[in-house]
PDB file of N, CA and C in Angstrom:
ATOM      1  N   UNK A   1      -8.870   2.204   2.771  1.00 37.00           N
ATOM      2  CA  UNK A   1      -7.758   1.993   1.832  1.00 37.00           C
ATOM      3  C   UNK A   1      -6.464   2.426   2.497  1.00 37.00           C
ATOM      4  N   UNK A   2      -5.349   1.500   2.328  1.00 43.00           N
ATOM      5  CA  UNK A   2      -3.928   2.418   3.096  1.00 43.00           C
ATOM      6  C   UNK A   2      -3.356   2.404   1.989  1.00 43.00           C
ATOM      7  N   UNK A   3      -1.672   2.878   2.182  1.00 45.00           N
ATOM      8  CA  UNK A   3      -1.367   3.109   1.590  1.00 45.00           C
ATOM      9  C   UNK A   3      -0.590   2.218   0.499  1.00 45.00           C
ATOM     10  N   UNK A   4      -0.510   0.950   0.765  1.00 47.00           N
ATOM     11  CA  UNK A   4       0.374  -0.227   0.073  1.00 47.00           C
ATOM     12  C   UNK A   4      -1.414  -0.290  -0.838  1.00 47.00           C
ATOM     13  N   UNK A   5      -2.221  -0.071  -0.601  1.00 45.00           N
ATOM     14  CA  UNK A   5      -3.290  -0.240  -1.593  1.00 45.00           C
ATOM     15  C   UNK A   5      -3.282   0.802  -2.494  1.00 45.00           C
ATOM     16  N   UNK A   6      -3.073   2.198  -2.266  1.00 42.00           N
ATOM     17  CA  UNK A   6      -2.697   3.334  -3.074  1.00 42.00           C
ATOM     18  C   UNK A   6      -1.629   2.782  -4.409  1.00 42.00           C
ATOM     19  N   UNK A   7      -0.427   2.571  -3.999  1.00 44.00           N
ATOM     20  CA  UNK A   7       0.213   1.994  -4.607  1.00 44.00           C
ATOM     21  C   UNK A   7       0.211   0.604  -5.915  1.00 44.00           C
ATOM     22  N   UNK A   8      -1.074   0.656  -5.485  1.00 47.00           N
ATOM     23  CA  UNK A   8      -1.531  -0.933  -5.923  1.00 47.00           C
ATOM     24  C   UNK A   8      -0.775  -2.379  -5.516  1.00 47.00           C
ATOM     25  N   UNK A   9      -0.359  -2.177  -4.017  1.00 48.00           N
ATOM     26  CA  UNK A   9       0.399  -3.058  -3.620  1.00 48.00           C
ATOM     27  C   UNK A   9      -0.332  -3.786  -2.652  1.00 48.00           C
ATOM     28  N   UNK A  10      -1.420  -3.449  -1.851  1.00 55.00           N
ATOM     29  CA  UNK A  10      -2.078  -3.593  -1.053  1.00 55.00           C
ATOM     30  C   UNK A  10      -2.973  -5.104  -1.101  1.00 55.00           C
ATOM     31  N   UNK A  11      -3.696  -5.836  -0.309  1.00 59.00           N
ATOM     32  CA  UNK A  11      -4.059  -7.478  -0.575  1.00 59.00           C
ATOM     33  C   UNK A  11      -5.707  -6.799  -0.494  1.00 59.00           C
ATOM     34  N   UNK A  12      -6.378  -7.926  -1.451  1.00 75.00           N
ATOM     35  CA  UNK A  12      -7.593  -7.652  -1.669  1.00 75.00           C
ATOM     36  C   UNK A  12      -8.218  -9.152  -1.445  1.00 75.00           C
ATOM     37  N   UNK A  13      -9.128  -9.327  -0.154  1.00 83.00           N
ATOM     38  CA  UNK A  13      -9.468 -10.481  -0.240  1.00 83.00           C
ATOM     39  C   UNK A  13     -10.701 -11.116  -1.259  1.00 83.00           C
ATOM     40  N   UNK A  14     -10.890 -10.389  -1.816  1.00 86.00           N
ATOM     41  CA  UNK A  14     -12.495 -10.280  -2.928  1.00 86.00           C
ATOM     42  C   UNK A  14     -11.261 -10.924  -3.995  1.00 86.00           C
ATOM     43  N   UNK A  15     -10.715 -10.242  -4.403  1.00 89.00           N
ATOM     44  CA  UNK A  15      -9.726 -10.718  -5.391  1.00 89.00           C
ATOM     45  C   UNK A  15      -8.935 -12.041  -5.372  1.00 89.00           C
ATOM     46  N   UNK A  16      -8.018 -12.088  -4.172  1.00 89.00           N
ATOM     47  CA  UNK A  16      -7.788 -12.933  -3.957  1.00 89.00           C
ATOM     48  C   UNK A  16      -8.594 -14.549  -4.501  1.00 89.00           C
ATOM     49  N   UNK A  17     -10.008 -14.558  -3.390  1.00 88.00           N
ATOM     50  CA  UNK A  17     -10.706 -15.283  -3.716  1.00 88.00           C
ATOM     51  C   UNK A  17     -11.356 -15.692  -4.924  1.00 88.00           C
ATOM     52  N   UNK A  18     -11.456 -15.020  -5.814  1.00 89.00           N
ATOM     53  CA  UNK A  18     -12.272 -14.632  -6.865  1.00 89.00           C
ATOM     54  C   UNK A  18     -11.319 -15.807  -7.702  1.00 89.00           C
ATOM     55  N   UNK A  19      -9.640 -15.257  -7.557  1.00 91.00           N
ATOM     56  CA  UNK A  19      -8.598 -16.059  -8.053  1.00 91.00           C
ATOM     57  C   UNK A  19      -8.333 -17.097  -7.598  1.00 91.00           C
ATOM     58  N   UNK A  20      -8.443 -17.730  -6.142  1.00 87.00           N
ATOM     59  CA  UNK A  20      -8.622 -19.246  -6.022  1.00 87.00           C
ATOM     60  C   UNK A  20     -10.083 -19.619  -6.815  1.00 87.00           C
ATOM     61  N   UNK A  21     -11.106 -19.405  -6.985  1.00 88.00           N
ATOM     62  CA  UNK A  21     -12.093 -20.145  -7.640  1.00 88.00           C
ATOM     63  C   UNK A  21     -11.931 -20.284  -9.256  1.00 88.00           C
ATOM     64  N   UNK A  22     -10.559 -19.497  -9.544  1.00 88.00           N
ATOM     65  CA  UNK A  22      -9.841 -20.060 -11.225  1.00 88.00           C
ATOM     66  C   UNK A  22      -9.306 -20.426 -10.905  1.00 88.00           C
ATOM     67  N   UNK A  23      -8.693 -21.123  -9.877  1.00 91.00           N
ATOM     68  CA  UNK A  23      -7.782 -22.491 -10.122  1.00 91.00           C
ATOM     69  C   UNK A  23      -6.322 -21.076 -10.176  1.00 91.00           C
ATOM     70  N   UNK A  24      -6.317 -20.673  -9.296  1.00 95.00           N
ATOM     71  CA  UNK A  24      -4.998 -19.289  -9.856  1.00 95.00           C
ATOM     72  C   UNK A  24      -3.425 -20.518  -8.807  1.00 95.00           C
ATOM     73  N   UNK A  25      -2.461 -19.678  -9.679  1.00 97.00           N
ATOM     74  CA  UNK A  25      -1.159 -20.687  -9.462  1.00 97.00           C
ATOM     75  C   UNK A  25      -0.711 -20.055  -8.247  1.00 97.00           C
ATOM     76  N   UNK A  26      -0.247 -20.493  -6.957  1.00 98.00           N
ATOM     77  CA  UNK A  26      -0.138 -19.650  -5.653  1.00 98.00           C
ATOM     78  C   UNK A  26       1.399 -19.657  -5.798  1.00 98.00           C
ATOM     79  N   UNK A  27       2.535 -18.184  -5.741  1.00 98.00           N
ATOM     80  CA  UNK A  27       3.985 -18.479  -5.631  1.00 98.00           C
ATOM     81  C   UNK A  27       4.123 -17.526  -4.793  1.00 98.00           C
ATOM     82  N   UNK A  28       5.017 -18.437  -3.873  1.00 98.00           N
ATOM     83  CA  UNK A  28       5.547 -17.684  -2.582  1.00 98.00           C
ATOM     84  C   UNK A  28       6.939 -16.987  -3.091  1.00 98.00           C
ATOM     85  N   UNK A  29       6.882 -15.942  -2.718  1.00 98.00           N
ATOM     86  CA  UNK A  29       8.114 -14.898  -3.440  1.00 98.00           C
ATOM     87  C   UNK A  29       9.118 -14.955  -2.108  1.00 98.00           C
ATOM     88  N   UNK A  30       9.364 -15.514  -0.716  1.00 98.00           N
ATOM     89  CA  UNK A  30      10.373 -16.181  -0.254  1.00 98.00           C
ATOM     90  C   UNK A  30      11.380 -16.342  -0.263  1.00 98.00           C
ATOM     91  N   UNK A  31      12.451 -16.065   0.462  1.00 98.00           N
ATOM     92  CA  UNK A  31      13.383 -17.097  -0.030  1.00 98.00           C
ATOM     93  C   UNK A  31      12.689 -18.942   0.188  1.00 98.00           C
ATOM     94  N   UNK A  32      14.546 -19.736  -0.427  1.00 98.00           N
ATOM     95  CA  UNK A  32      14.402 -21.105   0.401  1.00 98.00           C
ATOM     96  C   UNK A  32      13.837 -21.402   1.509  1.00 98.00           C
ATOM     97  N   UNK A  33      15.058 -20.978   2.220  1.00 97.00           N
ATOM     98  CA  UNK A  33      14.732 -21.562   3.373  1.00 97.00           C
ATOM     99  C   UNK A  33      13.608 -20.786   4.201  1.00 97.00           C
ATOM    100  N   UNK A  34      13.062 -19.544   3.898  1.00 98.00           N
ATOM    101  CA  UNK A  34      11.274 -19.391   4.257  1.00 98.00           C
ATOM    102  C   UNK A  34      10.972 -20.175   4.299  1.00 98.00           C
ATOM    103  N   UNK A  35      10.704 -20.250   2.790  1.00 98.00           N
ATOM    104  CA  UNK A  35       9.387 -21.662   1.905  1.00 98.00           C
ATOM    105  C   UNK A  35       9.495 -22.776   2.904  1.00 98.00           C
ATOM    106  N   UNK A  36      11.028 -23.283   3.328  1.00 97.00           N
ATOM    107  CA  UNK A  36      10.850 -24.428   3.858  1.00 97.00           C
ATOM    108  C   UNK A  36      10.073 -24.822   5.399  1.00 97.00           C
ATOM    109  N   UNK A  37      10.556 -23.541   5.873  1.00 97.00           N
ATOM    110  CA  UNK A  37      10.240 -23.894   6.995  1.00 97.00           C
ATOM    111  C   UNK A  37       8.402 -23.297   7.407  1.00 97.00           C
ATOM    112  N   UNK A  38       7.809 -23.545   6.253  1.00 96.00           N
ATOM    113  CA  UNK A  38       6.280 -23.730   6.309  1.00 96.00           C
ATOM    114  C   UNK A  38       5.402 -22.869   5.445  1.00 96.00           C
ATOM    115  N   UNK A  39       4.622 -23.506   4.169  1.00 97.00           N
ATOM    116  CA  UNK A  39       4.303 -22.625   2.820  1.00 97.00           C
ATOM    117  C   UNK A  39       3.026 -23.644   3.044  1.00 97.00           C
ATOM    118  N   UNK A  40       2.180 -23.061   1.866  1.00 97.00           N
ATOM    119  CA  UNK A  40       1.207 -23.552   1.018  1.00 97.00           C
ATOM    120  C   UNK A  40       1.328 -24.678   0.273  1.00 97.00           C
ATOM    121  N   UNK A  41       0.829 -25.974   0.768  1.00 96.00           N
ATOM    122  CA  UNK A  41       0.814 -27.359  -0.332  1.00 96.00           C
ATOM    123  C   UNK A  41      -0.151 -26.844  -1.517  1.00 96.00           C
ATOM    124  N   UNK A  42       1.528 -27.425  -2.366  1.00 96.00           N
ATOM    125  CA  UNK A  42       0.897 -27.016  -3.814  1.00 96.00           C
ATOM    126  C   UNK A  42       1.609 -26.017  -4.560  1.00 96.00           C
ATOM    127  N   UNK A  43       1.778 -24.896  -3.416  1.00 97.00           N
ATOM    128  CA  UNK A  43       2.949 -23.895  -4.223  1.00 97.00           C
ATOM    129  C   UNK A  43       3.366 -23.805  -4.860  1.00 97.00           C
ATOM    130  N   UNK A  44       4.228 -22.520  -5.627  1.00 98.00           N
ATOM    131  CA  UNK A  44       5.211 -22.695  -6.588  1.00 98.00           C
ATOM    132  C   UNK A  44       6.493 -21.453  -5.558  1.00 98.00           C
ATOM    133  N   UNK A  45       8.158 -22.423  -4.764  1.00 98.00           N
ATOM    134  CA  UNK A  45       8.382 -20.768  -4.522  1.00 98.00           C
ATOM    135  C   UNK A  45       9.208 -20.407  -5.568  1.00 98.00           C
ATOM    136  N   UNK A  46       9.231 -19.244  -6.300  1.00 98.00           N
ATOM    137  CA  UNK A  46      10.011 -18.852  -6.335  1.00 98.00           C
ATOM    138  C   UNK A  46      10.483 -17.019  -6.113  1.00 98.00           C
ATOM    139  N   UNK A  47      11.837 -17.031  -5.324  1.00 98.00           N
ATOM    140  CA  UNK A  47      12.059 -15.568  -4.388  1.00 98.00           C
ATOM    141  C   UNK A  47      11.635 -14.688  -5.431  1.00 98.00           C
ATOM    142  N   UNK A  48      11.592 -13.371  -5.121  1.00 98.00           N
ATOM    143  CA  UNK A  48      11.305 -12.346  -5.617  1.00 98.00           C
ATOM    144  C   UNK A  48      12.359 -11.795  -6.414  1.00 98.00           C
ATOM    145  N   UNK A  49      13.831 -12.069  -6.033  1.00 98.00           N
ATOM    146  CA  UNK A  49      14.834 -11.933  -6.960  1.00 98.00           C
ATOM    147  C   UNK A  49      15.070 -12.659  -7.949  1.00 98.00           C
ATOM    148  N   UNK A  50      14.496 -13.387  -7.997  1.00 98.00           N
ATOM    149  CA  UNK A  50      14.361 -14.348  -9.254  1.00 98.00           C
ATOM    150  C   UNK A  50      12.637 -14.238 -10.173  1.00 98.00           C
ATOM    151  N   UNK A  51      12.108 -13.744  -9.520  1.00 98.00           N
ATOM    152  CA  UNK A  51      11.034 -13.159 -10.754  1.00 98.00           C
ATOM    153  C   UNK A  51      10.446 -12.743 -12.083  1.00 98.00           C
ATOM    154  N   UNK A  52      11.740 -11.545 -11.855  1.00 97.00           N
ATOM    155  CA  UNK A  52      11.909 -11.224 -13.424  1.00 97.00           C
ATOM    156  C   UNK A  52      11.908 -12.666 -14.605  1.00 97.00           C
ATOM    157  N   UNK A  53      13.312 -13.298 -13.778  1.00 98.00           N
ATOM    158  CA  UNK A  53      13.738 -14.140 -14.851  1.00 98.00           C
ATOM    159  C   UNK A  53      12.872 -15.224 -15.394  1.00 98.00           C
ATOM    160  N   UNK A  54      11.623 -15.802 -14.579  1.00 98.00           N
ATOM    161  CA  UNK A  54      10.488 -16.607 -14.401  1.00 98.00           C
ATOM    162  C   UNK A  54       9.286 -16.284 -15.367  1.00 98.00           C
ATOM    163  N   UNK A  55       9.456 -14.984 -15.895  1.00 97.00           N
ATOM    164  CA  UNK A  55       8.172 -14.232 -16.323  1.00 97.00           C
ATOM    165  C   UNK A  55       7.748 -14.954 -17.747  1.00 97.00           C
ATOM    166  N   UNK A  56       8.283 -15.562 -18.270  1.00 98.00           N
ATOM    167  CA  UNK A  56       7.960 -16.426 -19.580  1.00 98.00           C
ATOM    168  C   UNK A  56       7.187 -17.683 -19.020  1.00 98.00           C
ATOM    169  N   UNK A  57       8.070 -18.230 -17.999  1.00 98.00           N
ATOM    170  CA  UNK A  57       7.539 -19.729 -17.802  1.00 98.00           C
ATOM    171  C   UNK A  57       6.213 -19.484 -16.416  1.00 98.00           C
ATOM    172  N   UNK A  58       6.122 -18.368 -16.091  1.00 98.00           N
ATOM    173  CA  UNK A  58       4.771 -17.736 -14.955  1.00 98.00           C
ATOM    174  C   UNK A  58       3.723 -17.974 -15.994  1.00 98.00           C
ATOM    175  N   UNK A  59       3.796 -17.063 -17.089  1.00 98.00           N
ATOM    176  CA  UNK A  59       2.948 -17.427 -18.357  1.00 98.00           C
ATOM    177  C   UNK A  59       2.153 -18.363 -18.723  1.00 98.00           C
ATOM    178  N   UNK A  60       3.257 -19.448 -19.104  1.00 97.00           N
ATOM    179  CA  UNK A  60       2.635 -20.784 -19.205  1.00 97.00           C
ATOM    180  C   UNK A  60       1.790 -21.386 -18.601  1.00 97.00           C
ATOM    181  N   UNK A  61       1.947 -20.592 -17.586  1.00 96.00           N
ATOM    182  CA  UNK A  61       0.656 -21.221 -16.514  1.00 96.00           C
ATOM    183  C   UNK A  61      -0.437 -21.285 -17.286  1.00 96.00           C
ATOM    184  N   UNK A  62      -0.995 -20.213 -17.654  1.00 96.00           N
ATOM    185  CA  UNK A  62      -2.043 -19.940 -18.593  1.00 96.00           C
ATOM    186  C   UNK A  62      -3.435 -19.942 -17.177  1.00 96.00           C
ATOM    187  N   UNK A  63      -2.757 -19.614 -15.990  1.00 95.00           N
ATOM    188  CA  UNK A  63      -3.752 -18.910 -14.985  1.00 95.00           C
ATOM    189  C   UNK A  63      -3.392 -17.877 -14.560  1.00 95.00           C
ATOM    190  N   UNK A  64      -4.469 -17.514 -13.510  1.00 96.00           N
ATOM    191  CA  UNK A  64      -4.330 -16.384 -12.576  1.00 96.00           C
ATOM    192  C   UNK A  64      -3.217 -16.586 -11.418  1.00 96.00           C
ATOM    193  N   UNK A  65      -2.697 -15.819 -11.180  1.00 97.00           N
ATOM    194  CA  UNK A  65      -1.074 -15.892 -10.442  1.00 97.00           C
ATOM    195  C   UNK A  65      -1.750 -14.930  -9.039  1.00 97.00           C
ATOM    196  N   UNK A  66      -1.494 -15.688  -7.432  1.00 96.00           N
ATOM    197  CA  UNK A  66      -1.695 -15.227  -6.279  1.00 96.00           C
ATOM    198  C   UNK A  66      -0.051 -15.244  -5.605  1.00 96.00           C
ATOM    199  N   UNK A  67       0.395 -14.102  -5.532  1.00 97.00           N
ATOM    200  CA  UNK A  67       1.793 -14.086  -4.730  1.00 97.00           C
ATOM    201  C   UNK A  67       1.720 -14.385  -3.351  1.00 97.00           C
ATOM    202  N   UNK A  68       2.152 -14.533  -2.428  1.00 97.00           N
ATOM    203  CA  UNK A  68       1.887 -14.501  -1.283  1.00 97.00           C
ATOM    204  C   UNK A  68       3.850 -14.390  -0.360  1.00 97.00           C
ATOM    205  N   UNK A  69       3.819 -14.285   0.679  1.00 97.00           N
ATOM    206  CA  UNK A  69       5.287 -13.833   1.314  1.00 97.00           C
ATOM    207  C   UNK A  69       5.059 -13.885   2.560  1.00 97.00           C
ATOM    208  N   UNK A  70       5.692 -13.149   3.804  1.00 96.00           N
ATOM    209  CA  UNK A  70       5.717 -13.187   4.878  1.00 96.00           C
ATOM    210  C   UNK A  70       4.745 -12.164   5.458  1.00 96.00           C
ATOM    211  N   UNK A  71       4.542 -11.280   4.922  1.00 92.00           N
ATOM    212  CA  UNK A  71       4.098 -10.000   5.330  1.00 92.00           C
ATOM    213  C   UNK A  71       3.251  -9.231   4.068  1.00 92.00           C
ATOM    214  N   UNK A  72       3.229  -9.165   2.885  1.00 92.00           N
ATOM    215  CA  UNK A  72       2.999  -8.769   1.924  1.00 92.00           C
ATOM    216  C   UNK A  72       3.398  -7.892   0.790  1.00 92.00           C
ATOM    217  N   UNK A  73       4.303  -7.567   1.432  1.00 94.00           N
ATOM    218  CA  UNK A  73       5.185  -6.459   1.266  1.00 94.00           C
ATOM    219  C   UNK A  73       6.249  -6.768  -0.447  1.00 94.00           C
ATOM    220  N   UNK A  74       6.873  -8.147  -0.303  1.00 96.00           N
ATOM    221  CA  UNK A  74       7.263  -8.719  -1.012  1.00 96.00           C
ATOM    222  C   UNK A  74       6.549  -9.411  -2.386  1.00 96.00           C
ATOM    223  N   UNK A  75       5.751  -9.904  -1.863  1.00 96.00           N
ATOM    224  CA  UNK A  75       4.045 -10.151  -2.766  1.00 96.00           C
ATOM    225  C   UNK A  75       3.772  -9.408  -3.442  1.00 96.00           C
ATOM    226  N   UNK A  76       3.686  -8.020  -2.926  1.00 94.00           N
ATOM    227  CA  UNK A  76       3.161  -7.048  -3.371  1.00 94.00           C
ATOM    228  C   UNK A  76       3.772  -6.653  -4.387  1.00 94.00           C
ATOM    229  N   UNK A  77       5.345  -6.270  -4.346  1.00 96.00           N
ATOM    230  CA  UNK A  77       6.163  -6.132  -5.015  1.00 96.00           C
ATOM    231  C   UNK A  77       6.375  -6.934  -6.421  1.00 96.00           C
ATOM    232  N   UNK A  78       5.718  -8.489  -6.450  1.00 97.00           N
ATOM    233  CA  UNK A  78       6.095  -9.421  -7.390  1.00 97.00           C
ATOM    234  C   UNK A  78       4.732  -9.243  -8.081  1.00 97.00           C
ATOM    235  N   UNK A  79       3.254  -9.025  -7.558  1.00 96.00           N
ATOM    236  CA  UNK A  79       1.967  -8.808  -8.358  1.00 96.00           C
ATOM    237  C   UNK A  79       2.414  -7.702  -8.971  1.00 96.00           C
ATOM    238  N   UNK A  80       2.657  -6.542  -8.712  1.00 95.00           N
ATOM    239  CA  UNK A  80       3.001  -5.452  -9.696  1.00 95.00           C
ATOM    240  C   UNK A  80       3.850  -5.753 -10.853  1.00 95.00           C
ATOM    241  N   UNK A  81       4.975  -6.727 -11.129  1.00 97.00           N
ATOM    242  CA  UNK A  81       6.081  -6.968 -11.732  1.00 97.00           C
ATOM    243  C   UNK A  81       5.431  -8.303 -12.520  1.00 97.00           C
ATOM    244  N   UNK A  82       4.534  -9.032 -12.552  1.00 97.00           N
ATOM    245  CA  UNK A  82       3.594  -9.436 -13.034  1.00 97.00           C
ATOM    246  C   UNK A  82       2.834  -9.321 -13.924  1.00 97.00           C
ATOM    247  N   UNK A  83       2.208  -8.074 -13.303  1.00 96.00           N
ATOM    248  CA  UNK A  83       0.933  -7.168 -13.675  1.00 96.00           C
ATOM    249  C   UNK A  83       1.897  -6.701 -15.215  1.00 96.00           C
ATOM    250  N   UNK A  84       2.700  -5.574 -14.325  1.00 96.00           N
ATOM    251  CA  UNK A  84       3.390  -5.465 -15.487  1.00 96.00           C
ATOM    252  C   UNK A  84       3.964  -5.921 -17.259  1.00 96.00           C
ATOM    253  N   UNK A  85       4.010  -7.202 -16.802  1.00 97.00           N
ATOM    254  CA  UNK A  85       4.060  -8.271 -17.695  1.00 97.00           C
ATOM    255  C   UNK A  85       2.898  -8.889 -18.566  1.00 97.00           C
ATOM    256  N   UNK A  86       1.474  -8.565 -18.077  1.00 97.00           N
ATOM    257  CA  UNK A  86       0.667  -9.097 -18.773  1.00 97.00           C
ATOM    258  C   UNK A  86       0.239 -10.253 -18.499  1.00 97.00           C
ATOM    259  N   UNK A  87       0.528 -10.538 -16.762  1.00 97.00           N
ATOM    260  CA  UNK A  87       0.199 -11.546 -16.180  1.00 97.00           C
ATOM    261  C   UNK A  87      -1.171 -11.313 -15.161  1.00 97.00           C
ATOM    262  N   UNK A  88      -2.496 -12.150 -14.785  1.00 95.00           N
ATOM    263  CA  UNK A  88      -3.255 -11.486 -14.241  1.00 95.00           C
ATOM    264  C   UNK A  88      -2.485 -12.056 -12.719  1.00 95.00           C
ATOM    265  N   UNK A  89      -2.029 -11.072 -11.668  1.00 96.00           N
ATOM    266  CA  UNK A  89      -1.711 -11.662 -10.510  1.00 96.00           C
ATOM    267  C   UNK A  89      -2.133 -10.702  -9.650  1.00 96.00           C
ATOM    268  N   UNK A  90      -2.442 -11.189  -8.057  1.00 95.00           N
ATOM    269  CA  UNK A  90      -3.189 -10.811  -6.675  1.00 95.00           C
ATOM    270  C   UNK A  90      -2.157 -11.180  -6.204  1.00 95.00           C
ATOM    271  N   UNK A  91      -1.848  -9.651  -4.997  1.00 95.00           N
ATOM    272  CA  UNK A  91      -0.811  -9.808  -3.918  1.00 95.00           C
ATOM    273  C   UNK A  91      -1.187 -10.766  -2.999  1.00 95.00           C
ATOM    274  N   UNK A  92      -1.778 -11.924  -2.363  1.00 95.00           N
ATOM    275  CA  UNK A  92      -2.426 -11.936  -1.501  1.00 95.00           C
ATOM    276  C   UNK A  92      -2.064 -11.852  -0.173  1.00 95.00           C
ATOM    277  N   UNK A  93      -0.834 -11.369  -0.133  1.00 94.00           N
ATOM    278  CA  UNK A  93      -0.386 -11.225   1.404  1.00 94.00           C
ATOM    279  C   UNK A  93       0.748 -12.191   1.936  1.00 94.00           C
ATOM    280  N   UNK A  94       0.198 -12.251   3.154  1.00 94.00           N
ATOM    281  CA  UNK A  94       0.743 -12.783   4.196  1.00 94.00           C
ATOM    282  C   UNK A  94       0.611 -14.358   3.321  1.00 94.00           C
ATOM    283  N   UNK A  95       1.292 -15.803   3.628  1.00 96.00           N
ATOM    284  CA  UNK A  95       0.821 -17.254   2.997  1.00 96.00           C
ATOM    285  C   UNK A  95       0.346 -17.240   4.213  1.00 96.00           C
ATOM    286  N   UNK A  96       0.403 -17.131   5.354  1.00 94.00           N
ATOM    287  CA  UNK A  96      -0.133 -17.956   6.438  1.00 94.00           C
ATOM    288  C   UNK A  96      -2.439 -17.439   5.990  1.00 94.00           C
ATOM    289  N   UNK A  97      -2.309 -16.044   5.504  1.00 92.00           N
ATOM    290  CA  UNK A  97      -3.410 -15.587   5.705  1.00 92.00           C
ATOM    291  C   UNK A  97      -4.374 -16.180   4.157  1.00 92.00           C
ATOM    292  N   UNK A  98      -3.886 -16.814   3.733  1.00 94.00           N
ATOM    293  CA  UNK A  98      -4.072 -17.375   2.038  1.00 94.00           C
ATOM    294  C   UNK A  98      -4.288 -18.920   2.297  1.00 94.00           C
ATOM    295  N   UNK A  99      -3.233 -19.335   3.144  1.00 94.00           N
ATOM    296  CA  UNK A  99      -3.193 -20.701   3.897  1.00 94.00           C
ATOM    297  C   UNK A  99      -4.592 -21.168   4.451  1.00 94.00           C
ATOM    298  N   UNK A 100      -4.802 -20.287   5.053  1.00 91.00           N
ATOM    299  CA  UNK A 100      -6.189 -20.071   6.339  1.00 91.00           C
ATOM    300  C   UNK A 100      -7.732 -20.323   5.208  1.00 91.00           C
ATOM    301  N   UNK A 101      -7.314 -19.616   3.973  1.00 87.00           N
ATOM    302  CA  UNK A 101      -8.712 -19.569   3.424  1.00 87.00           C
ATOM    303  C   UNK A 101      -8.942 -20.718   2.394  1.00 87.00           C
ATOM    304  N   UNK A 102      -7.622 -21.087   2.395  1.00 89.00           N
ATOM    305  CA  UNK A 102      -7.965 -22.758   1.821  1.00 89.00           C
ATOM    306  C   UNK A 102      -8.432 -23.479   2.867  1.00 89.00           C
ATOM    307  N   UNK A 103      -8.406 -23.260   4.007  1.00 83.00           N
ATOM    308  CA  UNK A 103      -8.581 -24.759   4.777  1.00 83.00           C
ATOM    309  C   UNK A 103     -10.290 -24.792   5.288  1.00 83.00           C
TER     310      UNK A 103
END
């Protein structure tokens, strides 16, 4: 366990997975021009500064929510703020490492 997992910030690939096999909604917390220059087909981005304001229409999803970012760090940050909300969401990290387990 480190310490971004202490925190409950940390990526869990059991989880993760568990949440692609519900069909969970993948949003890259990113900026733009991240996202653009290479994300997850299918995605949803939207940055992490804009989160908060999203948290009604995240909802609607009426799934499981997988964050994903550059590093996790950011992810991490948006599953907690989520969580918070009453949303079920998984940091899952890195997109490139989320990317990998779809293919």
């Amino acid at each position: 366990m480190g310490i971004l997992d202490f925190f409950g910030l940390g990526t869990n690939d059991k989880l993760v997975e568990d949440a692609l096999s519900n069909s969970a909604v993948i949003i890259d917390v990113r900026s733009a021009g991240e996202y653009q220059s290479g994300h997850i087909k299918g995605s949803k981005n939207i940055p992490l500064d804009r989160i908060d304001l999203k948290i009604n229409d995240i909802k609607k999803f009426g799934k499981p929510v997988i964050t994903v970012c550059a590093s996790g760090m950011r992810s991490g940050t948006a599953a907690g703020k989520l969580n918070h909300a009453g949303i079920d969401a998984v940091n899952g990290g890195a997109w490139s490492n989320v990317a990998r387990k779809l293919s």
